[in-house]
PDB file of C-alpha atoms and ligand atoms in Angstrom:
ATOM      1  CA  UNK A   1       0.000   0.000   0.000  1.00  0.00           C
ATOM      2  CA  UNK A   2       1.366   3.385  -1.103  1.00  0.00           C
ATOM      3  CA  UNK A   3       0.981   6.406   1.493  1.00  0.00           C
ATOM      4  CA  UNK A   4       0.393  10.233   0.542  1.00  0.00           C
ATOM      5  CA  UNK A   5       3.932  10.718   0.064  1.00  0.00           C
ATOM      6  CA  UNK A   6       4.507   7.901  -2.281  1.00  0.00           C
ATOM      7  CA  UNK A   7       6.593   5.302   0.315  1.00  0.00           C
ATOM      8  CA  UNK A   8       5.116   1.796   0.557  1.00  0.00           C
ATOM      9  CA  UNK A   9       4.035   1.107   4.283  1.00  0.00           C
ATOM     10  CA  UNK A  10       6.606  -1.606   4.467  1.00  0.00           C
ATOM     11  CA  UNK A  11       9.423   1.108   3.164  1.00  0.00           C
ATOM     12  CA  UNK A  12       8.141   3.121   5.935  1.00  0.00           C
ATOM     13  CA  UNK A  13       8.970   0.875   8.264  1.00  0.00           C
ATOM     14  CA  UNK A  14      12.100  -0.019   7.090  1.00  0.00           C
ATOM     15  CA  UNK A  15      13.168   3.792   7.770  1.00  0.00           C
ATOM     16  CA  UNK A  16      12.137   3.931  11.316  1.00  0.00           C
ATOM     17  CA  UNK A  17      13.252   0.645  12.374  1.00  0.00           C
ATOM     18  CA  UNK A  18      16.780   2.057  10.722  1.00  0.00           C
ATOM     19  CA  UNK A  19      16.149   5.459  12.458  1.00  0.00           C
ATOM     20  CA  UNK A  20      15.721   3.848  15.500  1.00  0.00           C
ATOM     21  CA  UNK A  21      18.879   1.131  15.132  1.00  0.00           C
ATOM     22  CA  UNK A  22      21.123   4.701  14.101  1.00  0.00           C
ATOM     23  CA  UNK A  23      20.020   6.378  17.245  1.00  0.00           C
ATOM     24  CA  UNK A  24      20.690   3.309  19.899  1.00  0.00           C
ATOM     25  CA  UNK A  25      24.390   2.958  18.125  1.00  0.00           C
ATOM     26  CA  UNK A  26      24.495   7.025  17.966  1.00  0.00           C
ATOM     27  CA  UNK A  27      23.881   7.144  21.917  1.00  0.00           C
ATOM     28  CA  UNK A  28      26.587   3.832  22.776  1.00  0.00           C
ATOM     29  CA  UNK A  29      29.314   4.930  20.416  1.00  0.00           C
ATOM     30  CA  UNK A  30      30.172   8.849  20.147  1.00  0.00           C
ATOM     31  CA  UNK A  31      32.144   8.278  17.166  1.00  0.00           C
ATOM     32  CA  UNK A  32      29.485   7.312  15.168  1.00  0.00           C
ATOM     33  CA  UNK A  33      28.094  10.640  15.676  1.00  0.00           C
ATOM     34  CA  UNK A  34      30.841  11.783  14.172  1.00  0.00           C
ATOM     35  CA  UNK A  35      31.140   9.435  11.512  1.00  0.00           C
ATOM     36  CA  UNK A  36      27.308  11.060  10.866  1.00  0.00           C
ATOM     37  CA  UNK A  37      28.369  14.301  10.694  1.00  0.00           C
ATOM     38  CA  UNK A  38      31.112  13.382   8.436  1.00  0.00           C
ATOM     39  CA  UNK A  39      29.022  11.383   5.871  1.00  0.00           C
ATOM     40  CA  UNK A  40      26.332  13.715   5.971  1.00  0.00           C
ATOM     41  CA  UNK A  41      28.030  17.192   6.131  1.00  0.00           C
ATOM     42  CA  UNK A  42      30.352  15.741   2.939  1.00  0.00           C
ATOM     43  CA  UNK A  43      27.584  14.673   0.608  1.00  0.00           C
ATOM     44  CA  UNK A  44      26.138  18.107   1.284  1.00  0.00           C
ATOM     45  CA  UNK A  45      29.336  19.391   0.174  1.00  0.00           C
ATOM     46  CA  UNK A  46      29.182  17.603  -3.086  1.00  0.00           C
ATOM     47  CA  UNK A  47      25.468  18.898  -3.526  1.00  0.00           C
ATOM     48  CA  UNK A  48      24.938  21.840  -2.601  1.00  0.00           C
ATOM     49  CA  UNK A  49      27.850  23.883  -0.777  1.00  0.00           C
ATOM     50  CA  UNK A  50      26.594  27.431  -0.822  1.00  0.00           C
ATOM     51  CA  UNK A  51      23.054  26.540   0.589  1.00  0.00           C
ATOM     52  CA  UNK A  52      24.114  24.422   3.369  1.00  0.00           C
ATOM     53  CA  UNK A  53      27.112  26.910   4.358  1.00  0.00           C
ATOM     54  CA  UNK A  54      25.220  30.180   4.245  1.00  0.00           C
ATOM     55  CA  UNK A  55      21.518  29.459   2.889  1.00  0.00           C
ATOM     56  CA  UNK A  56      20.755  33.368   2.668  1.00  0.00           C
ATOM     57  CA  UNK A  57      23.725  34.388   0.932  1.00  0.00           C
ATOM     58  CA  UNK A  58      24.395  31.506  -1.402  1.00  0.00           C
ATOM     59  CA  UNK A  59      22.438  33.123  -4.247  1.00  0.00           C
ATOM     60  CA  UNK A  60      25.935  32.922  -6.965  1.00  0.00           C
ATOM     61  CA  UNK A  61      29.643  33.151  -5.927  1.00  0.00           C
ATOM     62  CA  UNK A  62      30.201  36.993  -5.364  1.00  0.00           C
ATOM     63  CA  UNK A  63      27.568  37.407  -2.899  1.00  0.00           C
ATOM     64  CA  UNK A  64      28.915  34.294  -0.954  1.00  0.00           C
ATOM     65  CA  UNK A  65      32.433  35.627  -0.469  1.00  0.00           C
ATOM     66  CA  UNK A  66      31.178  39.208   0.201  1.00  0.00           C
ATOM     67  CA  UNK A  67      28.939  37.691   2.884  1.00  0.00           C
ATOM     68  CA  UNK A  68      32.001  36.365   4.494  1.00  0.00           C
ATOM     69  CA  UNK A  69      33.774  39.544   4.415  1.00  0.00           C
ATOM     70  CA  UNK A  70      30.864  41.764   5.651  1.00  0.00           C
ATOM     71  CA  UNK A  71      30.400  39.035   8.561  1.00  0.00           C
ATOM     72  CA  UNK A  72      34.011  39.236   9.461  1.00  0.00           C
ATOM     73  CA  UNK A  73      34.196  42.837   9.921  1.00  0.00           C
ATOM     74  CA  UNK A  74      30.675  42.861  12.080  1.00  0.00           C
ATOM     75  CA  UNK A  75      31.659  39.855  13.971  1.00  0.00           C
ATOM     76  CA  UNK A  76      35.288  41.571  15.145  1.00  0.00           C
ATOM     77  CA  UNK A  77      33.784  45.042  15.598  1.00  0.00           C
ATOM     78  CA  UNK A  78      31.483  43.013  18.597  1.00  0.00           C
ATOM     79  CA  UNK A  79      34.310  40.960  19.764  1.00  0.00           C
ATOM     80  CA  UNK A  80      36.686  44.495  20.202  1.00  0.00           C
ATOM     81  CA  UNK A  81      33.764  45.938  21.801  1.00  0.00           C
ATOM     82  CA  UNK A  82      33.810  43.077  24.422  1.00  0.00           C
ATOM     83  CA  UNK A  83      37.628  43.859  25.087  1.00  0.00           C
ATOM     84  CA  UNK A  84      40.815  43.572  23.573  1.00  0.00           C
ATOM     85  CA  UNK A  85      41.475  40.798  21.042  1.00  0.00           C
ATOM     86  CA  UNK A  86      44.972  39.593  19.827  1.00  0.00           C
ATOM     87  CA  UNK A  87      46.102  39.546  16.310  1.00  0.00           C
ATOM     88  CA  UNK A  88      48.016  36.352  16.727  1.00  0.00           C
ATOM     89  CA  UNK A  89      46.069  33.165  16.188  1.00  0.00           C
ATOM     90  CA  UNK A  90      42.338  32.833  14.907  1.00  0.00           C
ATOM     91  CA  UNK A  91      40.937  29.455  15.015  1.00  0.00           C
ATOM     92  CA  UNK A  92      37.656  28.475  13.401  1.00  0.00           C
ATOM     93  CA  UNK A  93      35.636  25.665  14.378  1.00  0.00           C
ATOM     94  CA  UNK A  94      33.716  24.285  11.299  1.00  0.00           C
ATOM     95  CA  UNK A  95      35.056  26.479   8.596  1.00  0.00           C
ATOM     96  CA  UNK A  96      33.371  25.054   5.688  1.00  0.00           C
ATOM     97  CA  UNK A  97      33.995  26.051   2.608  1.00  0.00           C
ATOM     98  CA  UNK A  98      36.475  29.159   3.946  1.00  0.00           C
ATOM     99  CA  UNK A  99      33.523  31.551   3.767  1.00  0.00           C
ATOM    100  CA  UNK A 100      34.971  33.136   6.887  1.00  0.00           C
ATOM    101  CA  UNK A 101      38.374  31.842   7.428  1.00  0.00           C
ATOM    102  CA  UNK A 102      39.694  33.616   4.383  1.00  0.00           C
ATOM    103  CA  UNK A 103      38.746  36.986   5.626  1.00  0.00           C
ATOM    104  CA  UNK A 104      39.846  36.097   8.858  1.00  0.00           C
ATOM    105  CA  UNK A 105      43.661  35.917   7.338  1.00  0.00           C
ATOM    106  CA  UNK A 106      43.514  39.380   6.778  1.00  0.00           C
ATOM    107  CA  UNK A 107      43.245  40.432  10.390  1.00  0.00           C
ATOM    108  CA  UNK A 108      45.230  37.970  12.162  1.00  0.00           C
ATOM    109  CA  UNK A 109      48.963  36.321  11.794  1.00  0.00           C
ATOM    110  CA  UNK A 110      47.852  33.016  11.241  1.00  0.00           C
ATOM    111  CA  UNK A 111      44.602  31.131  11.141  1.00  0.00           C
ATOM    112  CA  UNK A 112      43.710  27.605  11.418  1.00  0.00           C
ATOM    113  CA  UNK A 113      40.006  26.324   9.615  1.00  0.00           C
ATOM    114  CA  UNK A 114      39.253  22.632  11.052  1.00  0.00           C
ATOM    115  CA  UNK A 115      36.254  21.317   9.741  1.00  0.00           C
ATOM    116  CA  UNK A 116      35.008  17.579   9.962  1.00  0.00           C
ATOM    117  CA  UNK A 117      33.765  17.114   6.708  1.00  0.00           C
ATOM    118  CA  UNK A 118      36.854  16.790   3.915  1.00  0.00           C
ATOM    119  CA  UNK A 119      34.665  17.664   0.876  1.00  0.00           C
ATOM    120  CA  UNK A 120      34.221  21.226   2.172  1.00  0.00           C
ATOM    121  CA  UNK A 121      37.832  21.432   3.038  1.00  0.00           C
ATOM    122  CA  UNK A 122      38.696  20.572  -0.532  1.00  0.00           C
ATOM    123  CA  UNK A 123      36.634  23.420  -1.770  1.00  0.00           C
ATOM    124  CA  UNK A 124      38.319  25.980   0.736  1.00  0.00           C
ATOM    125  CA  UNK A 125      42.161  25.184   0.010  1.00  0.00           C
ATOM    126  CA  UNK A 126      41.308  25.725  -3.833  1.00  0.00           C
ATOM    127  CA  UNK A 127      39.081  28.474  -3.232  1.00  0.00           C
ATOM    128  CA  UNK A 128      39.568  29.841   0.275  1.00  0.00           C
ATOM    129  CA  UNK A 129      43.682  29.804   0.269  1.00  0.00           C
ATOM    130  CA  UNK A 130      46.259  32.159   1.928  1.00  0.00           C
ATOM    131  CA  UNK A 131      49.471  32.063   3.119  1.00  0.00           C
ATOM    132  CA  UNK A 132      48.514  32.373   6.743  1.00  0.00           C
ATOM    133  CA  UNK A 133      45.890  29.873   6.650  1.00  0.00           C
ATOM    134  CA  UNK A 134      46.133  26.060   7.508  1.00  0.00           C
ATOM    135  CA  UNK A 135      42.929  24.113   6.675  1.00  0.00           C
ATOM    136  CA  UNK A 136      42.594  20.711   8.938  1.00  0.00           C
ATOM    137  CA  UNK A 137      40.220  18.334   9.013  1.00  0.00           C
ATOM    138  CA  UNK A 138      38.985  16.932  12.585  1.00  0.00           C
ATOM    139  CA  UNK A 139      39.493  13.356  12.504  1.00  0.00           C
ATOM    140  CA  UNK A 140      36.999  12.608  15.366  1.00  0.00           C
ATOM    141  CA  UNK A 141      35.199  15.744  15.915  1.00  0.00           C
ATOM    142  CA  UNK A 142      36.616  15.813  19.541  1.00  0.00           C
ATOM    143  CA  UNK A 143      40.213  17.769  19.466  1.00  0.00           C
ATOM    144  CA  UNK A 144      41.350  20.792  18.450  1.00  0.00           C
ATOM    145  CA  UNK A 145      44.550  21.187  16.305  1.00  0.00           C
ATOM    146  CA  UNK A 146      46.271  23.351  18.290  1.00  0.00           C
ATOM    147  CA  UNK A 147      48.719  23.771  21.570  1.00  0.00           C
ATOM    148  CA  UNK A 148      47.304  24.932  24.392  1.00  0.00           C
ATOM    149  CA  UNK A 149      47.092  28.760  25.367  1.00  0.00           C
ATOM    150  CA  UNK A 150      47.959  29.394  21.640  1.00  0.00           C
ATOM    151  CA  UNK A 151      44.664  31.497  20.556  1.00  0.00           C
ATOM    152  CA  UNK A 152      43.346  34.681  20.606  1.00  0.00           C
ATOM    153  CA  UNK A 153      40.084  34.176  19.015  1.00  0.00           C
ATOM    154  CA  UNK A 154      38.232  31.285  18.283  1.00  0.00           C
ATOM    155  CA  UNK A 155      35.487  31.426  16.192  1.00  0.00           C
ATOM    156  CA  UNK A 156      32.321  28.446  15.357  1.00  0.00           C
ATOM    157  CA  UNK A 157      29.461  30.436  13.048  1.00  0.00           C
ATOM    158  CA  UNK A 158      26.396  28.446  12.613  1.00  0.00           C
ATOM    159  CA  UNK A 159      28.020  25.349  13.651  1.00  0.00           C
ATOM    160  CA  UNK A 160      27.283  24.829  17.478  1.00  0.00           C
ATOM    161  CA  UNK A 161      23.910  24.816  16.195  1.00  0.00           C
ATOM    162  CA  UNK A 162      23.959  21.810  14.452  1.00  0.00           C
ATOM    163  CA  UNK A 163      25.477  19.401  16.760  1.00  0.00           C
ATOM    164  CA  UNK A 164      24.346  17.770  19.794  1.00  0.00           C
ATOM    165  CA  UNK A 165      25.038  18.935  23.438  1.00  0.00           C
ATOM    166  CA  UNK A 166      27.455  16.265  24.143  1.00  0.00           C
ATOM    167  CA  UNK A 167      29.961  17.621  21.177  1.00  0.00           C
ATOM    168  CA  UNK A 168      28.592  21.496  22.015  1.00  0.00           C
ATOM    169  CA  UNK A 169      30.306  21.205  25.937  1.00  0.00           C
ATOM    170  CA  UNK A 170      33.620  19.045  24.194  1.00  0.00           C
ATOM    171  CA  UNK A 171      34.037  22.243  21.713  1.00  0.00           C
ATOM    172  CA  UNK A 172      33.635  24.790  24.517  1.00  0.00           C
ATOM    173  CA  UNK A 173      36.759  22.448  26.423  1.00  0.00           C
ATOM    174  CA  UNK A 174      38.494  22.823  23.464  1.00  0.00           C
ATOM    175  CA  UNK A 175      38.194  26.368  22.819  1.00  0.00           C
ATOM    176  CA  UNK A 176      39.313  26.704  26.573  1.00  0.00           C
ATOM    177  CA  UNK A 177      41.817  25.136  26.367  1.00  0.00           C
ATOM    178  CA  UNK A 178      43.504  26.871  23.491  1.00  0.00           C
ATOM    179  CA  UNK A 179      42.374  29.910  23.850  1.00  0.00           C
ATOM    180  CA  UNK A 180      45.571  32.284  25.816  1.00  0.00           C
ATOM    181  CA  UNK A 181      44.305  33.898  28.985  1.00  0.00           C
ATOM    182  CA  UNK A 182      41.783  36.645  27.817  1.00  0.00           C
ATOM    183  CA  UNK A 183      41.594  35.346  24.010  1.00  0.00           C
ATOM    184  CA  UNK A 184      37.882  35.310  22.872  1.00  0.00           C
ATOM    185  CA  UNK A 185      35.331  33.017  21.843  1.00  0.00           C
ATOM    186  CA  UNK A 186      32.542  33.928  19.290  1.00  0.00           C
ATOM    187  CA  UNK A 187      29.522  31.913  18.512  1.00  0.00           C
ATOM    188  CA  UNK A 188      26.235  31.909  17.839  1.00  0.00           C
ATOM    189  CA  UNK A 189      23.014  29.528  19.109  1.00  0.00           C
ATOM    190  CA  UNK A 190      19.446  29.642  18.188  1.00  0.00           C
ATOM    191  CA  UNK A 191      17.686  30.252  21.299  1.00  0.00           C
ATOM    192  CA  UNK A 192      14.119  30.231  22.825  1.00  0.00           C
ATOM    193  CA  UNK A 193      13.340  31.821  25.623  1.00  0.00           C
ATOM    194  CA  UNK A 194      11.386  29.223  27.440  1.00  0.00           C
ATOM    195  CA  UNK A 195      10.382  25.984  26.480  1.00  0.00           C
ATOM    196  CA  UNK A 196      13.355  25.050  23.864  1.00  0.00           C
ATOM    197  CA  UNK A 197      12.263  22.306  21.819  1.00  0.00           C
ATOM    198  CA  UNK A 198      13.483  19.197  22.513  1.00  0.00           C
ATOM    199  CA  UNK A 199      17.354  17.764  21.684  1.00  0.00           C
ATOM    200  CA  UNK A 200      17.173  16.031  18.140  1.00  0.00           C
ATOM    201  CA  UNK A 201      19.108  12.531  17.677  1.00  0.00           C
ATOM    202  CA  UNK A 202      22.370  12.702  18.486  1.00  0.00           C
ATOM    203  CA  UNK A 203      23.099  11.488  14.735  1.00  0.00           C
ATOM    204  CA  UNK A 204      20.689  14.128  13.050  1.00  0.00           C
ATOM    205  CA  UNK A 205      23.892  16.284  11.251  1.00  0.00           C
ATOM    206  CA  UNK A 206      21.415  19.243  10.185  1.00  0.00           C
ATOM    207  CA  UNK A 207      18.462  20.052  12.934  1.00  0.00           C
ATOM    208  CA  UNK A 208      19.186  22.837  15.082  1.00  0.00           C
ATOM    209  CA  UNK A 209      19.507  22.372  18.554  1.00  0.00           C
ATOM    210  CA  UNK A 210      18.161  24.699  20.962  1.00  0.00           C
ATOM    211  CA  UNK A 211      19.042  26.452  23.623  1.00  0.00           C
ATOM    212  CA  UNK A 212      17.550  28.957  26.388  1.00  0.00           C
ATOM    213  CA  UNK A 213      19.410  31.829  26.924  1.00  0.00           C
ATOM    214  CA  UNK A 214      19.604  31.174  30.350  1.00  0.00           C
ATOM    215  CA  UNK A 215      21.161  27.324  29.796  1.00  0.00           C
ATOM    216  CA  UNK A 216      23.769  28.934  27.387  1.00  0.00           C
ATOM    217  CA  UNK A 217      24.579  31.554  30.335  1.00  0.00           C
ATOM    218  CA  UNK A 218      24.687  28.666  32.855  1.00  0.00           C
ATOM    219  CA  UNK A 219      27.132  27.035  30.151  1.00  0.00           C
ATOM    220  CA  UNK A 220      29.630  30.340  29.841  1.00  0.00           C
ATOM    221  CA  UNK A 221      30.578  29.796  33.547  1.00  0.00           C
ATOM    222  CA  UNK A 222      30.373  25.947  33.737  1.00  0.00           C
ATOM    223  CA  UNK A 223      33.294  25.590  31.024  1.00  0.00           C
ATOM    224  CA  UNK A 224      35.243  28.179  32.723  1.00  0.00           C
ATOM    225  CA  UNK A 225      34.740  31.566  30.866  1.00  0.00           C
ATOM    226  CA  UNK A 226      33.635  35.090  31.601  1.00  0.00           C
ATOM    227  CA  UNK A 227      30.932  36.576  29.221  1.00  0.00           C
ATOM    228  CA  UNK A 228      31.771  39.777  27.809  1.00  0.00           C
ATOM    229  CA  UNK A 229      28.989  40.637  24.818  1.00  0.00           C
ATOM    230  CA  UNK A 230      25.894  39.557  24.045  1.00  0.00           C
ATOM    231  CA  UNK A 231      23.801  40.142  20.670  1.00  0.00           C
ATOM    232  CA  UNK A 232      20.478  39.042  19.883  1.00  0.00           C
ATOM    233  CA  UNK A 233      19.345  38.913  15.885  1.00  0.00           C
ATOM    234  CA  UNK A 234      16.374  37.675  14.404  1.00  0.00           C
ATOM    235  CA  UNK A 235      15.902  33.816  13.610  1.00  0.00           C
ATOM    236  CA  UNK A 236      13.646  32.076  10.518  1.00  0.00           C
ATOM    237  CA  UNK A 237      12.555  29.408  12.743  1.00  0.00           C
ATOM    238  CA  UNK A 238       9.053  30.792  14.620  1.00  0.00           C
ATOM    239  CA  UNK A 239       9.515  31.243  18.227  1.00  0.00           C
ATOM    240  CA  UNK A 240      13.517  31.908  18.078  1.00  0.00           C
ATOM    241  CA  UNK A 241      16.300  34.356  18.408  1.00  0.00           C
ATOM    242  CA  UNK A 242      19.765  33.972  16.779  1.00  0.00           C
ATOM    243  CA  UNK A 243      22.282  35.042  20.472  1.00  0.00           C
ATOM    244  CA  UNK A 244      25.678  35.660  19.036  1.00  0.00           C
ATOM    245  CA  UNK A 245      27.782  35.672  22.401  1.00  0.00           C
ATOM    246  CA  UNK A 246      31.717  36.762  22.835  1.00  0.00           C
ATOM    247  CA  UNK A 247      32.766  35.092  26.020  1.00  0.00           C
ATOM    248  CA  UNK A 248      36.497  35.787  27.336  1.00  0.00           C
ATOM    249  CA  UNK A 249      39.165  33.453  28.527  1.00  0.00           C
TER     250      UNK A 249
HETATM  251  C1  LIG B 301      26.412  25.747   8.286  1.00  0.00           C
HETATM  252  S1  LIG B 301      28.076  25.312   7.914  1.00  0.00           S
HETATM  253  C2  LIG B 301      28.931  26.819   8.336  1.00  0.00           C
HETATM  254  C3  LIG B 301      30.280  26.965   7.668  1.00  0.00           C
HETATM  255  C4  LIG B 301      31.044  28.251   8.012  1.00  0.00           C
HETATM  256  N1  LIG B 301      31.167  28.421   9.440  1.00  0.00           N
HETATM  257  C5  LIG B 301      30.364  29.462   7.402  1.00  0.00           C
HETATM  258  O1  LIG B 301      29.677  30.202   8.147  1.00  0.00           O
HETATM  259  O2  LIG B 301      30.494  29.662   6.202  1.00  0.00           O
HETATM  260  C6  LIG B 301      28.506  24.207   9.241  1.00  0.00           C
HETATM  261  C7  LIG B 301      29.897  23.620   9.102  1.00  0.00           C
HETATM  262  O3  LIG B 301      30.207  22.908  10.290  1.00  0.00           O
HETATM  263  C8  LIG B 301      30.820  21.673   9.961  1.00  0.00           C
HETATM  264  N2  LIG B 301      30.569  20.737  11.057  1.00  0.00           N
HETATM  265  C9  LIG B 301      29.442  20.045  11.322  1.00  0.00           C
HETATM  266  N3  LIG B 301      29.598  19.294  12.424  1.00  0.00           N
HETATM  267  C10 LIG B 301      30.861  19.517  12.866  1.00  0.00           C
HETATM  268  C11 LIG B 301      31.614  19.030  13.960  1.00  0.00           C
HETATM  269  N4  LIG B 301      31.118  18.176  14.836  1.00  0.00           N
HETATM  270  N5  LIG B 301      32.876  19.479  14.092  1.00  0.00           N
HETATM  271  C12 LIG B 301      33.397  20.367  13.214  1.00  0.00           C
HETATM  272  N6  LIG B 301      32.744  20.853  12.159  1.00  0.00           N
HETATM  273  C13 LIG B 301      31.478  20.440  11.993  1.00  0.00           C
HETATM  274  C14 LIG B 301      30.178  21.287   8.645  1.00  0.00           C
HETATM  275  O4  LIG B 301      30.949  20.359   7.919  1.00  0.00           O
HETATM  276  C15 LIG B 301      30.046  22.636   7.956  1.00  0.00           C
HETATM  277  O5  LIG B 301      31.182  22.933   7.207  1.00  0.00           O
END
């Protein structure tokens, strides 16, 4: 029997029984979350790398890289209003394609773009390149290419978003821990002031995740960092605010 959206009952099945078998393994072995992400954040790569990067700014080429630049310049005018931010290192967590990293290069000495999915790291060193910029790709999703204290600024846009809690608090270690005494950490969260809907499966690459702003405030001092700016901007998803937050070593 064929349902309204053309899948056989027994096809239906199928799915959830495989939806439900992915999310058992997902919660018993971490790195298959990863190995998710990977898979998932790759073939969108291949398919379509403006729209899943930057969906409102992925209308041609031009007004992708400008969108990079003009986010840059907004993003570092918040994080110098929050305090003073070193022009050594710049990290970025989840660089994609090098939509941001590249611009990045032009304010700081060096900057490293990790990123778990290879395909999009392909596209950046060909497209994305600069002296000053080292492109890695995060094996397992879990540590952070760098030495400790070695950062002045990390950045993660629109990434924290899409990944569960669990990998959310391991980035926020990370960032800690390589960020140099008063270095800065900028990212943003979709957030709901009460009620945030419930946490997707731990392997579901793309929902967002939400957060109150409350829980996110609870989170600044929980991983060991002071919060210096906060911005609220409007969200597409009913009920939600995008909170870009600067918090300070
Ligand atoms: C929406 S894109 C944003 C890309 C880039 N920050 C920008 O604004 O152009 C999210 C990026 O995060 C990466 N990503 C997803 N899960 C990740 C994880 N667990 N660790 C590191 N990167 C991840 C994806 O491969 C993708 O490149």
């Amino acid at each position: 029997m064929a349902t309204t959206d053309g899948q056989g009952l027994g096809d239906r099945m199928k799915t959830r029984v495989k939806r439900a078998i992915e999310s058992v393994v997902c919660r018993i072995d971490p790195a298959y979350v990863s190995y998710r992400a990977r898979r998932d954040w790759n073939h969108a790569a291949r398919h379509m790398p403006r729209e899943v990067t930057a969906t409102f700014d992925a209308r041609d080429w031009e007004t992708y890289w400008e969108s990079g630049r003009r986010q840059v310049r907004d993003l570092l005018d918040l994080a110098r209003r929050a305090g003073p931010l070193g022009t050594g290192l710049a990290v970025e967590v989840g660089c994609g394609l090098g939509r941001l990293t590249r611009p990045l290069a032009g304010h700081f000495e060096r900057v490293v773009g990790v990123d778990i999915a290879g395909e999009m790291l392909k596209i950046a060193r060909r497209d994305a390149a600069a002296p000053n910029i080292t492109y890695e790709l995060l094996k397992t999703g879990e540590r952070l290419p760098v030495d400790d204290g070695a950062a002045d600024f990390v950045l993660a846009w629109t990434v924290f978003r899409h990944v569960p809690r669990s990998t959310f608090a391991n980035y926020l270690d990370e960032a800690r821990r390589v960020l140099r005494p008063a270095g800065s950490l900028l990212f943003e969260a979709q957030v709901r002031e009460s009620d945030p809907r419930p946490e997707p499966p731990p392997c579901d690459s793309f929902s967002e995740r939400e957060y109150s702003p409350a829980e996110l405030r609870a989170c600044c001092s929980a991983h060991g960092f002071r919060a210096a700016a906060e911005q609220f901007g409007p969200s597409v998803t009913p009920g939600t605010q995008t909170l870009i937050v600067v918090w300070r070593r």
